[in-house]
XYZ file of C-alpha atoms in Angstrom:
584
model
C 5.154 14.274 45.533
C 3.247 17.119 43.264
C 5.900 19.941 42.502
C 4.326 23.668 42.112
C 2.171 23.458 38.694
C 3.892 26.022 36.413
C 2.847 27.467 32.721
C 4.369 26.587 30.529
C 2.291 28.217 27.467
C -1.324 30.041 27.510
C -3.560 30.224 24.431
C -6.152 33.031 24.675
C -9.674 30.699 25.243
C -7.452 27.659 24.710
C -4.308 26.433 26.032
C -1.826 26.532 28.783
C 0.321 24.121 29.352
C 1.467 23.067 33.325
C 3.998 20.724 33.880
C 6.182 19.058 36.511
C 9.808 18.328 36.764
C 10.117 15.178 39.022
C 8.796 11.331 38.976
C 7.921 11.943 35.422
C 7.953 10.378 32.026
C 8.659 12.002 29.035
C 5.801 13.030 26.266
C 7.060 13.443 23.024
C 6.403 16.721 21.865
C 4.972 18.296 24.939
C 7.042 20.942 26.769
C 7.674 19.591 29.712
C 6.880 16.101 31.659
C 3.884 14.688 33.922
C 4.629 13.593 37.155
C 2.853 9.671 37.563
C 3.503 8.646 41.099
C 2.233 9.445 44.411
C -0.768 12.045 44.489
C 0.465 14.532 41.515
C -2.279 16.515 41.016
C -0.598 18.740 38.269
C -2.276 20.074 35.409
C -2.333 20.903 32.003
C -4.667 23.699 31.609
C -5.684 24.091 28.174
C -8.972 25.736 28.394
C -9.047 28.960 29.304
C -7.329 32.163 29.058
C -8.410 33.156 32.837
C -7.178 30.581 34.385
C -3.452 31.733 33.780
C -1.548 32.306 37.117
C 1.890 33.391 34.915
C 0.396 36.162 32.929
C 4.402 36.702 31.635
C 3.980 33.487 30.194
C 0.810 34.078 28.008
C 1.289 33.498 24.562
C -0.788 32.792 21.239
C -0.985 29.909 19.246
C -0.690 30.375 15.609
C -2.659 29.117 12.711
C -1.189 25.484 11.565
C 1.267 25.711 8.790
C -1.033 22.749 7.655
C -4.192 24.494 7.770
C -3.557 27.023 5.087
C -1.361 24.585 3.168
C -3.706 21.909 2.626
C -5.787 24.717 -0.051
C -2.952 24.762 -2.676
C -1.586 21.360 -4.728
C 2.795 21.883 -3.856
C 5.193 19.070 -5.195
C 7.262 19.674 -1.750
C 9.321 16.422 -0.828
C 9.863 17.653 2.313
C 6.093 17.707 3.557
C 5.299 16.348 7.098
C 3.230 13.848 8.155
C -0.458 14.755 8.173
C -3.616 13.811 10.700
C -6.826 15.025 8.818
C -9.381 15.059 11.334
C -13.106 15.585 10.817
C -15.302 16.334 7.489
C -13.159 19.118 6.005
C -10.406 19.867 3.655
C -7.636 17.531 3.023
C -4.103 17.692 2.561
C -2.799 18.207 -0.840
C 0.567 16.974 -1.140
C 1.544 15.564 -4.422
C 3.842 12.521 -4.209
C 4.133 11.978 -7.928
C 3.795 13.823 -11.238
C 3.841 12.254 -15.005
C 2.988 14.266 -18.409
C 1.557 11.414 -20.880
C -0.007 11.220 -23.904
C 0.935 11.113 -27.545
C 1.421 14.733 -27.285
C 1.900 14.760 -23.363
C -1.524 16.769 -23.269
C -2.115 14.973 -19.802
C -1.000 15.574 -16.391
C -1.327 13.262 -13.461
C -0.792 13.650 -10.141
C -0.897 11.244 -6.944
C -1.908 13.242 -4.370
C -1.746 12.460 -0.977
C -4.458 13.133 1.509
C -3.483 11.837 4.988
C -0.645 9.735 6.933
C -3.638 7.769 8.204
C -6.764 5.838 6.742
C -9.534 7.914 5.820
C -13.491 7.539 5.910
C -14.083 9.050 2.249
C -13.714 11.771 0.017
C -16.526 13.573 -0.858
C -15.922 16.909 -3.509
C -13.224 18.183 -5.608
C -12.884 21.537 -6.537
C -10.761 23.529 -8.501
C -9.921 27.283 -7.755
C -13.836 28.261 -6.870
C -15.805 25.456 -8.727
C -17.004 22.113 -7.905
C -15.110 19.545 -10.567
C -16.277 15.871 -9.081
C -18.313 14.619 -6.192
C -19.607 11.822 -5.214
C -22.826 12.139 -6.358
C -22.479 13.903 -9.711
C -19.322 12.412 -10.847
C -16.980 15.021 -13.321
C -19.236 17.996 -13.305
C -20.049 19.168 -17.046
C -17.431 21.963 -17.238
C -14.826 19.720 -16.850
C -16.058 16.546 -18.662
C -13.691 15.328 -21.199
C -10.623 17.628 -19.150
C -10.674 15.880 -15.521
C -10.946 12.759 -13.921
C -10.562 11.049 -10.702
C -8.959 7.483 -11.831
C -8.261 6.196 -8.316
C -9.393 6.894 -4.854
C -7.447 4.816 -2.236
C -8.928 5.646 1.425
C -5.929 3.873 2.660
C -2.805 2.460 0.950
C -1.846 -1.364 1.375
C -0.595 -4.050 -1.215
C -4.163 -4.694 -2.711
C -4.437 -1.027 -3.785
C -1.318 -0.178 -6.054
C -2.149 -0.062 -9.479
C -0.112 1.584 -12.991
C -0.571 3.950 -15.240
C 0.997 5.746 -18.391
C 4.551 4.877 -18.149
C 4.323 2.346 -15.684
C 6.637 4.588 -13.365
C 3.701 4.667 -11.203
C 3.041 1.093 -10.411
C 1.810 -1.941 -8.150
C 5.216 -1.367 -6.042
C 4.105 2.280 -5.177
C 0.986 2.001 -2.975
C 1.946 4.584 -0.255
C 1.355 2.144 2.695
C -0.977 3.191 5.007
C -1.698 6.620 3.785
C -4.960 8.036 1.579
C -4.424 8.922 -1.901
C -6.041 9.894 -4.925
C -4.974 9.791 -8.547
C -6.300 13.259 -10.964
C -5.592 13.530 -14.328
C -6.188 16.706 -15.979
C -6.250 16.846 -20.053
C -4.657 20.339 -20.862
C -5.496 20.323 -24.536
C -8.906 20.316 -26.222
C -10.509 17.683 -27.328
C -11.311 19.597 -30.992
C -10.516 22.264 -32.833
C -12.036 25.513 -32.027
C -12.536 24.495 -28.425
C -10.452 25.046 -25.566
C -9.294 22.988 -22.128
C -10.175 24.655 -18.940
C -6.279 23.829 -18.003
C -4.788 25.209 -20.988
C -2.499 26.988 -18.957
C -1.313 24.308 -17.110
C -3.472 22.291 -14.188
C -4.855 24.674 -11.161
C -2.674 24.750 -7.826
C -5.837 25.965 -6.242
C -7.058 22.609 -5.229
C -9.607 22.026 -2.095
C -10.444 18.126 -1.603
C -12.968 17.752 1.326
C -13.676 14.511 2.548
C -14.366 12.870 5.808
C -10.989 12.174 8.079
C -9.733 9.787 10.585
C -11.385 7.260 12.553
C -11.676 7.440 16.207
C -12.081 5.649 18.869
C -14.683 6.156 21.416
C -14.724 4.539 24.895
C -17.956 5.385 25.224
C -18.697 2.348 22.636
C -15.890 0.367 24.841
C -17.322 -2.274 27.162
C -13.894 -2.632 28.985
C -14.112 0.941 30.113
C -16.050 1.666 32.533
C -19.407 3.776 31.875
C -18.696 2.494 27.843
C -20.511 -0.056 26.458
C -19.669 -1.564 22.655
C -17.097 -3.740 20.592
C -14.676 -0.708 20.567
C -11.464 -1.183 21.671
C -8.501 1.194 21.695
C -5.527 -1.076 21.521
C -7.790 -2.271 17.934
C -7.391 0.091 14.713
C -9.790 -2.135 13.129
C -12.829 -1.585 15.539
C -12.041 2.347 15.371
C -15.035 4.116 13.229
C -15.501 7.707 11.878
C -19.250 6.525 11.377
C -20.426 3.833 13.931
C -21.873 0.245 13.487
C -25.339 2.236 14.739
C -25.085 5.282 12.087
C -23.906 7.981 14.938
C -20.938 10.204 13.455
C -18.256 10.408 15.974
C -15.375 11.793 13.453
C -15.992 15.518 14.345
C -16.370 14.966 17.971
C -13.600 17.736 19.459
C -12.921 15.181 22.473
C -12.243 12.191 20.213
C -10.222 13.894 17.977
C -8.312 14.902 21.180
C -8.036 10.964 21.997
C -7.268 9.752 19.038
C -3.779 12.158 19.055
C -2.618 10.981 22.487
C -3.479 7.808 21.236
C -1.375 8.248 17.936
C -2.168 6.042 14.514
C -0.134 3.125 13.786
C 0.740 1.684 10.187
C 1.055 -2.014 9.542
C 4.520 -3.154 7.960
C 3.336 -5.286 5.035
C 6.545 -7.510 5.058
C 7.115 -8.223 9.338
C 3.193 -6.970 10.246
C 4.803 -4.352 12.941
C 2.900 -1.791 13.411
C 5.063 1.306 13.801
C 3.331 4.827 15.369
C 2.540 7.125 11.756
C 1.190 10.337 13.925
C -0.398 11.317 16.871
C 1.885 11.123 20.512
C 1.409 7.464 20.700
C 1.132 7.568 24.203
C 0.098 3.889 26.266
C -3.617 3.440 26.668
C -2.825 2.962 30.569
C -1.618 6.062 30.951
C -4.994 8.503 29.812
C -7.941 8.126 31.858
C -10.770 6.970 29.422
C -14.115 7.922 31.682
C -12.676 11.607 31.583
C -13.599 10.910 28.004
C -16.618 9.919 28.139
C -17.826 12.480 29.987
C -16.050 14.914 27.874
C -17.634 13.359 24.774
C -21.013 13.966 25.905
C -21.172 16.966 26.256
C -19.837 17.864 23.059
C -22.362 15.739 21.679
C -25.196 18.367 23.595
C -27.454 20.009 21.055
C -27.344 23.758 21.501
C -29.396 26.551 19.900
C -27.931 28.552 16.670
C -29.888 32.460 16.668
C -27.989 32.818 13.938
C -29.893 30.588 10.996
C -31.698 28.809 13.876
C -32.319 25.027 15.036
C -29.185 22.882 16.723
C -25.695 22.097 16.511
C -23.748 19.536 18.726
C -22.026 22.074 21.236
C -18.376 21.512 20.445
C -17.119 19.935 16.975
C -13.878 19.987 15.448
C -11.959 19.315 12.105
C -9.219 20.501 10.375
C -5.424 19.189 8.987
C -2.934 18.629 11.786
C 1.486 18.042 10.732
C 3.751 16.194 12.206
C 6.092 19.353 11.791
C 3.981 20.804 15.218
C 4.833 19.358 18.572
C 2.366 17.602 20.897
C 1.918 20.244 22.426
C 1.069 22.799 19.463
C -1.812 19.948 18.543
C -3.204 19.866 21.858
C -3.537 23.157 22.155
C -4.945 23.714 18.830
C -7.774 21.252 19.638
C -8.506 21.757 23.287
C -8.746 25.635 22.018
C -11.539 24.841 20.095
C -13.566 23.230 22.855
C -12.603 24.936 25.802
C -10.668 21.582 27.312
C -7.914 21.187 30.052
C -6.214 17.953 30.370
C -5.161 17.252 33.784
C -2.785 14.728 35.480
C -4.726 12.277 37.900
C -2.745 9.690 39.883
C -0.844 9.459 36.820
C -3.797 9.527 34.319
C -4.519 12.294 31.659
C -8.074 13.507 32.491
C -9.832 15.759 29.551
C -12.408 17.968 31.244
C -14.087 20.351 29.116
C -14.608 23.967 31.328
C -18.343 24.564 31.456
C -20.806 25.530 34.385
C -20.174 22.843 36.978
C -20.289 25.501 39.688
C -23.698 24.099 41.400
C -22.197 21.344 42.774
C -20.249 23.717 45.225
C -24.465 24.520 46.709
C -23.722 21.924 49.469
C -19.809 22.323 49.958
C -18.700 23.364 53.441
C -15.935 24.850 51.535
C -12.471 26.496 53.017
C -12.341 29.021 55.371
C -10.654 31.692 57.776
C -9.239 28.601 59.978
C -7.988 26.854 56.999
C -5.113 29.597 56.204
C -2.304 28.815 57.985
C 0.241 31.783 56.319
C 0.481 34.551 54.397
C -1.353 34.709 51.408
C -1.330 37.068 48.008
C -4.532 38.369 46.591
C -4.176 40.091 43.027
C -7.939 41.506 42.809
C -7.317 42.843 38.930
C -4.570 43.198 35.939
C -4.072 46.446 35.146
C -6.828 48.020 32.775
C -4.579 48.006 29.738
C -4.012 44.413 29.807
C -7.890 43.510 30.270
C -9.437 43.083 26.887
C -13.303 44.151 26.102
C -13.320 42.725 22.427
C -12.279 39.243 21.382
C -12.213 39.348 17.188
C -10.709 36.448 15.582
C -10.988 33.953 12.965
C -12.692 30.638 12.383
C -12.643 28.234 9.243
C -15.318 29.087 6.829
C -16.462 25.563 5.295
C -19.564 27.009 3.036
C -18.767 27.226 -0.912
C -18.041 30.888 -0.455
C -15.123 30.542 1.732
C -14.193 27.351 0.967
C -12.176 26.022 4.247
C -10.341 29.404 4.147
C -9.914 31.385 7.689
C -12.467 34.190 7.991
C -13.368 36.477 11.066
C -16.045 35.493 13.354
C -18.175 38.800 14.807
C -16.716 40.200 17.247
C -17.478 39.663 21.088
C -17.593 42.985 23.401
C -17.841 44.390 27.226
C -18.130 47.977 27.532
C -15.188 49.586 28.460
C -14.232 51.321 31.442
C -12.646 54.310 30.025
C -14.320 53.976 26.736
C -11.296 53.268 24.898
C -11.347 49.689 23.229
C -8.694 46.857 23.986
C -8.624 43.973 21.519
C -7.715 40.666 21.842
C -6.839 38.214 18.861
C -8.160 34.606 18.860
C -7.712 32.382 15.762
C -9.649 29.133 16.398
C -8.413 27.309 12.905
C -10.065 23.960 13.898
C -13.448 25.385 14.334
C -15.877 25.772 11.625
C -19.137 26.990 13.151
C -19.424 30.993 14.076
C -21.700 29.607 16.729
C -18.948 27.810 18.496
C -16.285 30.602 17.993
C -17.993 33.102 19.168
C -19.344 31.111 22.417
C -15.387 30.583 22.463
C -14.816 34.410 22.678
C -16.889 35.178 25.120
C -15.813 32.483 27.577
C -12.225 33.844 27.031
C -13.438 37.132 27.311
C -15.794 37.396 30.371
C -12.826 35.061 32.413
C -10.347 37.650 31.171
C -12.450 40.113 33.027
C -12.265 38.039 36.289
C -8.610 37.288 36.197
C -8.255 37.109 39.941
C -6.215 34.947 41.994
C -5.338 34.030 45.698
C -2.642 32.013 47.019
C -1.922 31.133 50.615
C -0.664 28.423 52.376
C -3.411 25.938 53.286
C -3.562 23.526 56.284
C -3.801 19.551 54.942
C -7.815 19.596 54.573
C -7.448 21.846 51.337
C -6.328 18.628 49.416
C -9.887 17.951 49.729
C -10.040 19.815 46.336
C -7.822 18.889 43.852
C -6.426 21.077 40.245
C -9.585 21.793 38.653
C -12.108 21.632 41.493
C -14.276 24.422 42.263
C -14.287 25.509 46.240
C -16.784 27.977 47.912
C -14.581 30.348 50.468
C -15.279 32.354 53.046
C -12.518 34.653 53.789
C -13.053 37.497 56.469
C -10.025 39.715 55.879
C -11.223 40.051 52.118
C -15.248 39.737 52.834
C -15.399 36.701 51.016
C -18.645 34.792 52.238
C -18.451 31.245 50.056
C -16.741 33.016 47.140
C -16.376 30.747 44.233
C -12.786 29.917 43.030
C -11.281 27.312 40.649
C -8.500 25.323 42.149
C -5.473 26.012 39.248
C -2.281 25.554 41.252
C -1.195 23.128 44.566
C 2.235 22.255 45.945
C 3.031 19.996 48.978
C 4.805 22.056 51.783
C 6.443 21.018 55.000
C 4.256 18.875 57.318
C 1.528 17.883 54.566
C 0.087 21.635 53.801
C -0.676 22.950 50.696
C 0.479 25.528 48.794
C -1.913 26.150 46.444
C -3.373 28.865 44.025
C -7.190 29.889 43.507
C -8.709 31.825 40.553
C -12.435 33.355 40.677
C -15.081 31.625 39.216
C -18.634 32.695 37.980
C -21.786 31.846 36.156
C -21.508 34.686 33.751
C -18.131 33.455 31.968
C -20.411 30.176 30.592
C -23.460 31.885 29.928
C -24.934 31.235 26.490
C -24.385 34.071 23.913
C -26.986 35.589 20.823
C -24.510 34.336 18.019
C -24.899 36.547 15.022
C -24.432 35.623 11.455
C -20.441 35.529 10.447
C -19.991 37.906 7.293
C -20.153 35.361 4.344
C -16.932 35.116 1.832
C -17.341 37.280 -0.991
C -17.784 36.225 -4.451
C -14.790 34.542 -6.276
C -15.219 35.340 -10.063
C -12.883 32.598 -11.269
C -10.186 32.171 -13.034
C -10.911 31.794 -16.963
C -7.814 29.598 -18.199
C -9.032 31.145 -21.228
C -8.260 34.368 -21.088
C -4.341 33.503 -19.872
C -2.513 35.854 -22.221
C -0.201 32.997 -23.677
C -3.502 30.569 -24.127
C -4.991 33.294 -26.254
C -1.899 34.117 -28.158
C -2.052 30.478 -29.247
C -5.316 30.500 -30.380
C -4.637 33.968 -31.755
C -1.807 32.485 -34.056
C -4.327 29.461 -34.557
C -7.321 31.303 -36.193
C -4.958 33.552 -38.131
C -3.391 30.431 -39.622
C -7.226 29.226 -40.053
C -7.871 32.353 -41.783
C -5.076 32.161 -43.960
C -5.882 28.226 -44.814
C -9.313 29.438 -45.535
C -8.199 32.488 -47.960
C -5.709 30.369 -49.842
C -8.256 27.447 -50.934
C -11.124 30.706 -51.366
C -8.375 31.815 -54.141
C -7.934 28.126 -55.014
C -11.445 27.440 -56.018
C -11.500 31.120 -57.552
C -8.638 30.034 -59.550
C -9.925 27.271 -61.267
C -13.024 28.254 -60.614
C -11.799 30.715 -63.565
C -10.016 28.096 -65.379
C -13.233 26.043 -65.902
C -15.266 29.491 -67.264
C -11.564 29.847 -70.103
C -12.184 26.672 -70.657
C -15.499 27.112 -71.464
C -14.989 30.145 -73.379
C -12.317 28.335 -75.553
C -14.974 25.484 -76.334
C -17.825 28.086 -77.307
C -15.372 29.913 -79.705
C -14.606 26.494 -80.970
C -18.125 25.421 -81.617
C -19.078 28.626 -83.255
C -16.026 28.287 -85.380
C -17.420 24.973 -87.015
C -20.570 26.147 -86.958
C -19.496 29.322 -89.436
C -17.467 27.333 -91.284
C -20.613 25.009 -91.999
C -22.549 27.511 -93.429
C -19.852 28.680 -95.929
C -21.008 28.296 -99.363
């Protein structure tokens, strides 16, 4: 039997988390349990900050630890587990350090990327400047100073390899993980020049390559609607770039899946495969056509104003740690496409809020009869807890801001009273201002229709389950087929139900202008250079030059004037003999 659905956390356009306490199983990491038997129709709202019915509860999420972390190089041996998901900056954990060299004028590291196998890695750059893609190889700055030795998209007994010492060997392959070996030269490579890392190797380091592979149902011919050699109990068939060219990796959905799924890591030794990250949770358990359908419309192509042409509607990537519960994850992702996860029958639905509300056209809906008891109506908050501006940030992947968070424009209702009420909403796993800003305004216009009523309903209202939109026609409010969103239900005596409504309308989907976010300013560099000890070295190294060069300059004066005595001495000589020839 459903208990009442209760809050459990809220983020503001993305997350709110409702959970049960009976006939349930426990979900690592999420706050609270799902109830799997009978008809438990309880939900975990992560979509929307208007369709919270525990205002007391409403809390933000913050930015990942990981997020921010993954933009500076740390020795830390401590680090979580990471999940890199989509085309974006990777982690930067370095597992392993060695100075070599005759005069130890090199530094490796073994960095590594992601708990999980990767797709590729793409660019390197150091502080504000491209050092190795790809394409280009070692760009010419750093030729002869850097290089990429080893790239290992995912770590197994074929992969290890040594260097320098040999500390570093065939035994260390970091099983299942993505790696990469850099070697910075910190000398230069002749005298009178310089090495960019003469002050030591950067820490500002920003790897960008393309994440973990997911799995699609939608390429699954066991599910049904999917069709494909897919198969989610197979790693293996799991792609970030399908068999048929189509990128899935950034798809917000999928990413979404591929958590609950989890990642598991072969033992080389016994071949068990033990769960690396993710919630591991049993395929049976999440209902896969939810997914589908949620995939979709992701996928949909929607206009940009803002530098024109398309973008698929919802995309997603970003660095996600081990250190954050389920929960944290989930709510980071379904934040950045607008997604509630609901309990069906025991199944995890995803369903992405958008403008289903047609459908209701030719529902008979509730009405007067169907109230059986008292009910509460809460029309509005109060006007000092109704936002008119949503400003926030979003990740900035362009060369200027280089995966770092920067604010999207603002999105604003007049006020009221004139006097403006913020709201803050970080969305660090979105990278288009497009997409944050259509974000905003969904939170936004359904914070301005927070309205709820709850009554108890005869046994016909579990016609509509959590989630369900319901036309109703209500005489002691005037409602004539109002439109409501089912958020709450609870079984009462004799088969009624208890059960919460919030108000629904067109206008919170409705596309938005997007304007252009404010690009990252101009990073001038660091010039390793110009570090104060670098140039007292080279200071002390041309005034030794100088005083090299004056002491042979007096050398060759000196004999230089030696030679000219010589010859002096030898003249004098000659004319000597010559004299004495001519005596008589």
């Amino acid at each position: 039997m459903a208990k009442a659905l209760k809050i459990g956390a809220m983020v503001l356009g993305g997350a709110a988390l409702l959970a049960t306490g009976v006939g349930a199983i426990a979900m690592g990491g999420l706050a609270g349990s799902l109830a799997i038997a009978g008809v438990s129709v309880q939900t975990l709202f992560l979509a929307s900050a208007g369709l919270s019915i525990a205002s007391s509860l409403l809390q933000k999420t913050d930015v990942p630890a990981s997020q921010t972390q993954r933009l500076s190089a740390t020795i830390d041996p401590r680090a979580f587990r990471t999940t890199v998901l989509g085309q974006t900056a990777m982690a930067t954990d370095i597992r392993y350090e060695e100075w070599h060299g005759a005069k130890q004028d090199y530094c490796s590291w073994i960095v590594a990327l992601a708990s999980h196998a990767i797709h590729a890695v793409d660019e390197i750059w150091l502080n504000d400047e491209l050092a190795w893609s790809t394409v280009r190889g070692v760009t010419s700055k750093f030729a002869g100073y850097f290089s990429v030795p080893r790239i290992v998209t995912e770590g197994w007994a074929g992969v290890g390899y040594s260097f320098a010492s040999g500390q570093w060997n065939a035994a260390h392959r970091l099983t299942g993980c993505a790696w990469c070996h850099l070697q910075f030269k910190i000398t230069g490579n002749s005298k009178g020049t310089d090495s960019p890392f003469s002050g030591g190797p950067p820490s500002r380091i920003t790897i960008i390559g393309r994440g973990a592979m997911l799995y699609d149902p939608r390429r699954d011919s066991t599910v049904p609607g999917g069709s494909g050699p897919m198969r989610a109990d197979d790693q293996s068939t799991w792609r970030y770039v399908t068999d048929d060219g189509a990128v899935i990796g950034e798809n917000l959905p999928l990413q979404i899946l591929r958590v609950l799924l989890g990642w598991r890591i072969t033992n080389p030794v016994t071949g068990a495969k033990k769960l690396a990250v993710g919630m591991g949770l049993p395929i049976k358990r999440i209902g896969r056509p939810s997914f589908i359908v949620a995939a979709n419309h992701a996928d949909e192509q929607v206009p940009r104003v803002a530098g024109g042409g398309t973008e698929p509607r919802y995309q997603g990537a970003g660095v996600l740690s081990e250190g954050s519960s389920g929960k944290e994850m989930l709510d980071t992702l379904c934040g950045g496409c607008c997604g509630r996860i609901m309990d069906a029958g025991g199944k995890l639905d995803l369903i992405l809020a958008h403008n289903d509300l047609a459908a209701a056209a030719t529902d008979d809906g509730l009405m007067d009869d169907d109230v059986i008891g008292s009910f509460t109506w809460n029309p509005d908050p109060a006007l000092d807890a109704t936002p008119n501006v949503v400003r926030g940030r979003y990740v900035d992947a362009t060369p200027a801001g280089l995966y770092q968070m920067m604010d999207f424009p603002e999105v604003e209702v007049p006020s009221p009273d004139g006097i403006d009420r913020p709201l803050s909403l970080d969305l660090p796993i979105v990278e288009s201002p497009r997409q944050a800003q259509q974000i905003a305004s969904q939170t936004l216009q359904r914070r301005q229709r927070a309205r709820t009523f709850t009554a108890l309903f005869d046994i016909r209202a579990w016609r509509w389950p959590v989630g369900a939109v319901v036309p109703f026609t209500f005489s002691a409010l005037a409602f004539d087929r109002k439109l409501f969103r089912v958020t709450e239900q609870e079984y009462a005596e004799g088969g009624a139900c208890q059960m919460t409504l919030t108000v629904e309308d067109a206008a919170i989907y409705a596309p938005i202008a997007d304007r252009a976010a404010v690009p990252g300013g101009a990073y001038y560099g660091f010039n390793p250079a110009l570090d104060p000890i670098a140039q007292a070295i080279a200071a002390a190294a041309s005034s030794e030059q100088l005083n090299q060069a004056t002491r042979t300059i007096d050398q060759q004066a000196q004999l230089i004037q030696q030679q000219q005595n010589a010859l002096s001495q030898v003249t004098a000589r000659v004319k000597a003999l010559e004299d004495a020839s001519q005596e008589p």
